[in-house]
PDB file of C-alpha atoms in Angstrom:
ATOM      1  CA  MET X 792      -3.580   1.433  -4.241  1.00 83.00           C
ATOM      2  CA  ILE X 793      -2.902  -0.817  -1.288  1.00 85.00           C
ATOM      3  CA  LYS X 794      -2.645   1.682   2.118  1.00 82.00           C
ATOM      4  CA  GLY X 795      -5.932   3.058   1.292  1.00 83.00           C
ATOM      5  CA  ASN X 796      -7.218  -0.107   0.823  1.00 80.00           C
ATOM      6  CA  GLU X 797      -5.969  -1.728   3.392  1.00 82.00           C
ATOM      7  CA  ASP X 798      -9.321  -1.860   6.325  1.00 85.00           C
ATOM      8  CA  HIS X 799     -10.724  -3.907   3.359  1.00 90.00           C
ATOM      9  CA  PHE X 800      -7.821  -7.208   2.500  1.00 90.00           C
ATOM     10  CA  SER X 801      -5.012  -7.963   3.444  1.00 90.00           C
ATOM     11  CA  VAL X 802      -1.846  -6.699   2.427  1.00 88.00           C
ATOM     12  CA  CYS X 803      -0.048 -10.102   2.332  1.00 90.00           C
ATOM     13  CA  MET X 804      -2.879 -10.007  -0.849  1.00 90.00           C
ATOM     14  CA  MET X 805      -2.907  -7.070  -2.225  1.00 90.00           C
ATOM     15  CA  CYS X 806       1.432  -6.841  -2.206  1.00 90.00           C
ATOM     16  CA  ARG X 807       0.457 -10.137  -4.067  1.00 92.00           C
ATOM     17  CA  MET X 808      -1.650  -9.354  -6.660  1.00 89.00           C
ATOM     18  CA  LEU X 809       0.694  -6.949  -7.450  1.00 91.00           C
ATOM     19  CA  SER X 810       3.995  -8.356  -7.535  1.00 92.00           C
ATOM     20  CA  VAL X 811       4.908  -6.032  -4.452  1.00 91.00           C
ATOM     21  CA  SER X 812       7.129  -7.579  -1.612  1.00 93.00           C
ATOM     22  CA  ARG X 813       5.552  -6.848   1.724  1.00 91.00           C
ATOM     23  CA  SER X 814       8.608  -5.298   2.932  1.00 93.00           C
ATOM     24  CA  SER X 815       8.894  -2.849   0.520  1.00 91.00           C
ATOM     25  CA  TYR X 816       5.539  -2.056   0.816  1.00 88.00           C
ATOM     26  CA  TYR X 817       6.056  -1.382   4.254  1.00 91.00           C
ATOM     27  CA  ASN X 818       9.531   0.226   3.113  1.00 92.00           C
ATOM     28  CA  TRP X 819       7.632   2.048   1.607  1.00 90.00           C
ATOM     29  CA  LYS X 820       4.953   3.494   3.704  1.00 89.00           C
ATOM     30  CA  ASN X 821       7.172   3.972   6.675  1.00 90.00           C
ATOM     31  CA  ARG X 822       9.629   6.383   5.018  1.00 90.00           C
ATOM     32  CA  PRO X 823       9.955   9.576   6.100  1.00 90.00           C
ATOM     33  CA  LEU X 824       8.312  12.700   3.362  1.00 84.00           C
ATOM     34  CA  SER X 825      11.708  13.217   1.024  1.00 86.00           C
ATOM     35  CA  GLY X 826      12.445  17.027   0.750  1.00 86.00           C
ATOM     36  CA  ARG X 827      10.392  17.841  -2.434  1.00 81.00           C
ATOM     37  CA  ASP X 828       7.649  16.538  -0.600  1.00 81.00           C
ATOM     38  CA  GLN X 829       8.061  19.288   2.494  1.00 85.00           C
ATOM     39  CA  ALA X 830       7.963  21.687   0.629  1.00 81.00           C
ATOM     40  CA  ASN X 831       5.149  21.021  -0.996  1.00 79.00           C
ATOM     41  CA  GLN X 832       3.530  20.866   1.852  1.00 83.00           C
ATOM     42  CA  LYS X 833       4.313  24.283   2.904  1.00 85.00           C
ATOM     43  CA  LEU X 834       3.717  25.021  -0.076  1.00 82.00           C
ATOM     44  CA  VAL X 835      -0.547  24.130  -0.450  1.00 83.00           C
ATOM     45  CA  ALA X 836      -0.644  25.429   3.505  1.00 86.00           C
ATOM     46  CA  GLU X 837       0.276  28.607   1.865  1.00 85.00           C
ATOM     47  CA  ILE X 838      -1.984  28.397  -1.080  1.00 84.00           C
ATOM     48  CA  LYS X 839      -4.638  27.751   1.882  1.00 84.00           C
ATOM     49  CA  ARG X 840      -3.821  30.566   3.788  1.00 86.00           C
ATOM     50  CA  VAL X 841      -3.770  33.344   0.996  1.00 84.00           C
ATOM     51  CA  PHE X 842      -6.834  31.767  -0.784  1.00 84.00           C
ATOM     52  CA  ASP X 843      -8.732  31.604   2.712  1.00 83.00           C
ATOM     53  CA  ASP X 844      -6.999  35.349   3.351  1.00 85.00           C
ATOM     54  CA  GLU X 845      -8.864  36.432   0.089  1.00 79.00           C
ATOM     55  CA  LYS X 846     -11.892  34.576   0.591  1.00 83.00           C
ATOM     56  CA  GLY X 847     -11.961  32.087  -1.625  1.00 74.00           C
ATOM     57  CA  ARG X 848     -12.424  34.677  -4.362  1.00 73.00           C
ATOM     58  CA  SER X 849      -8.355  34.391  -5.420  1.00 75.00           C
ATOM     59  CA  GLY X 850      -7.335  32.171  -8.810  1.00 78.00           C
ATOM     60  CA  SER X 851      -3.779  30.817  -9.340  1.00 78.00           C
ATOM     61  CA  PRO X 852      -2.649  34.614 -11.201  1.00 82.00           C
ATOM     62  CA  ARG X 853      -3.578  36.342  -7.771  1.00 84.00           C
ATOM     63  CA  ILE X 854      -2.275  33.643  -5.075  1.00 83.00           C
ATOM     64  CA  SER X 855       1.785  33.529  -6.931  1.00 84.00           C
ATOM     65  CA  ARG X 856       2.641  37.435  -7.085  1.00 86.00           C
ATOM     66  CA  ARG X 857       1.298  37.564  -3.118  1.00 87.00           C
ATOM     67  CA  LEU X 858       3.457  34.586  -2.980  1.00 85.00           C
ATOM     68  CA  GLN X 859       6.046  36.279  -4.392  1.00 86.00           C
ATOM     69  CA  GLU X 860       5.355  39.349  -2.972  1.00 88.00           C
ATOM     70  CA  GLU X 861       5.852  37.879   0.284  1.00 88.00           C
ATOM     71  CA  GLY X 862       9.322  36.089  -0.761  1.00 86.00           C
ATOM     72  CA  LYS X 863       7.508  32.908  -1.212  1.00 81.00           C
ATOM     73  CA  SER X 864       8.695  30.731  -4.757  1.00 78.00           C
ATOM     74  CA  ALA X 865       5.481  29.750  -6.251  1.00 76.00           C
ATOM     75  CA  SER X 866       4.503  30.184  -9.743  1.00 73.00           C
ATOM     76  CA  ARG X 867       1.051  29.939 -11.363  1.00 75.00           C
ATOM     77  CA  HIS X 868       1.606  27.283 -13.002  1.00 72.00           C
ATOM     78  CA  CYS X 869       2.449  25.554  -9.665  1.00 73.00           C
ATOM     79  CA  VAL X 870      -0.196  27.260  -7.753  1.00 74.00           C
ATOM     80  CA  ALA X 871      -2.550  25.173  -9.548  1.00 74.00           C
ATOM     81  CA  THR X 872      -1.307  22.029  -9.976  1.00 66.00           C
ATOM     82  CA  ASP X 873      -1.660  22.149  -6.150  1.00 58.00           C
ATOM     83  CA  GLU X 874      -4.490  24.417  -5.824  1.00 56.00           C
ATOM     84  CA  GLY X 875      -6.765  21.193  -8.166  1.00 56.00           C
ATOM     85  CA  GLN X 876      -5.188  19.218  -5.455  1.00 56.00           C
ATOM     86  CA  TRP X 877      -7.111  20.695  -2.913  1.00 50.00           C
ATOM     87  CA  LEU X 878      -9.893  23.323  -4.045  1.00 49.00           C
ATOM     88  CA  VAL X 879     -13.312  22.601  -3.963  1.00 42.00           C
ATOM     89  CA  CYS X 880     -16.605  24.709  -4.220  1.00 41.00           C
ATOM     90  CA  GLU X 881     -19.641  25.281  -2.956  1.00 41.00           C
ATOM     91  CA  SER X 882     -20.910  22.989  -4.928  1.00 41.00           C
ATOM     92  CA  GLY X 883     -18.765  19.960  -3.583  1.00 43.00           C
ATOM     93  CA  GLN X 884     -16.648  19.951  -7.432  1.00 43.00           C
ATOM     94  CA  GLU X 885     -13.197  19.995  -7.662  1.00 43.00           C
ATOM     95  CA  ILE X 886     -12.118  23.732  -8.649  1.00 41.00           C
TER      96      ILE X 886
END
């Protein structure tokens, strides 16, 4: 919330309104990605690659099956969750 509104409001004021210390906010903002976040970013990149290879016609079952065939660990549920974060159909609606 703070990070997304830094251009519109002062960080000091937003931290005060949300009862967050500025130092905690900046520590969080400058913290490197966790191992899980890094793994999720790699998974999303792989999902996008497979989705594009299939010309945008694959759902989570096919994508997860293909990733598993390539030796990557990706359950259908995991793929479906990550798909929802980035897939947008041609009409502009999120899938």
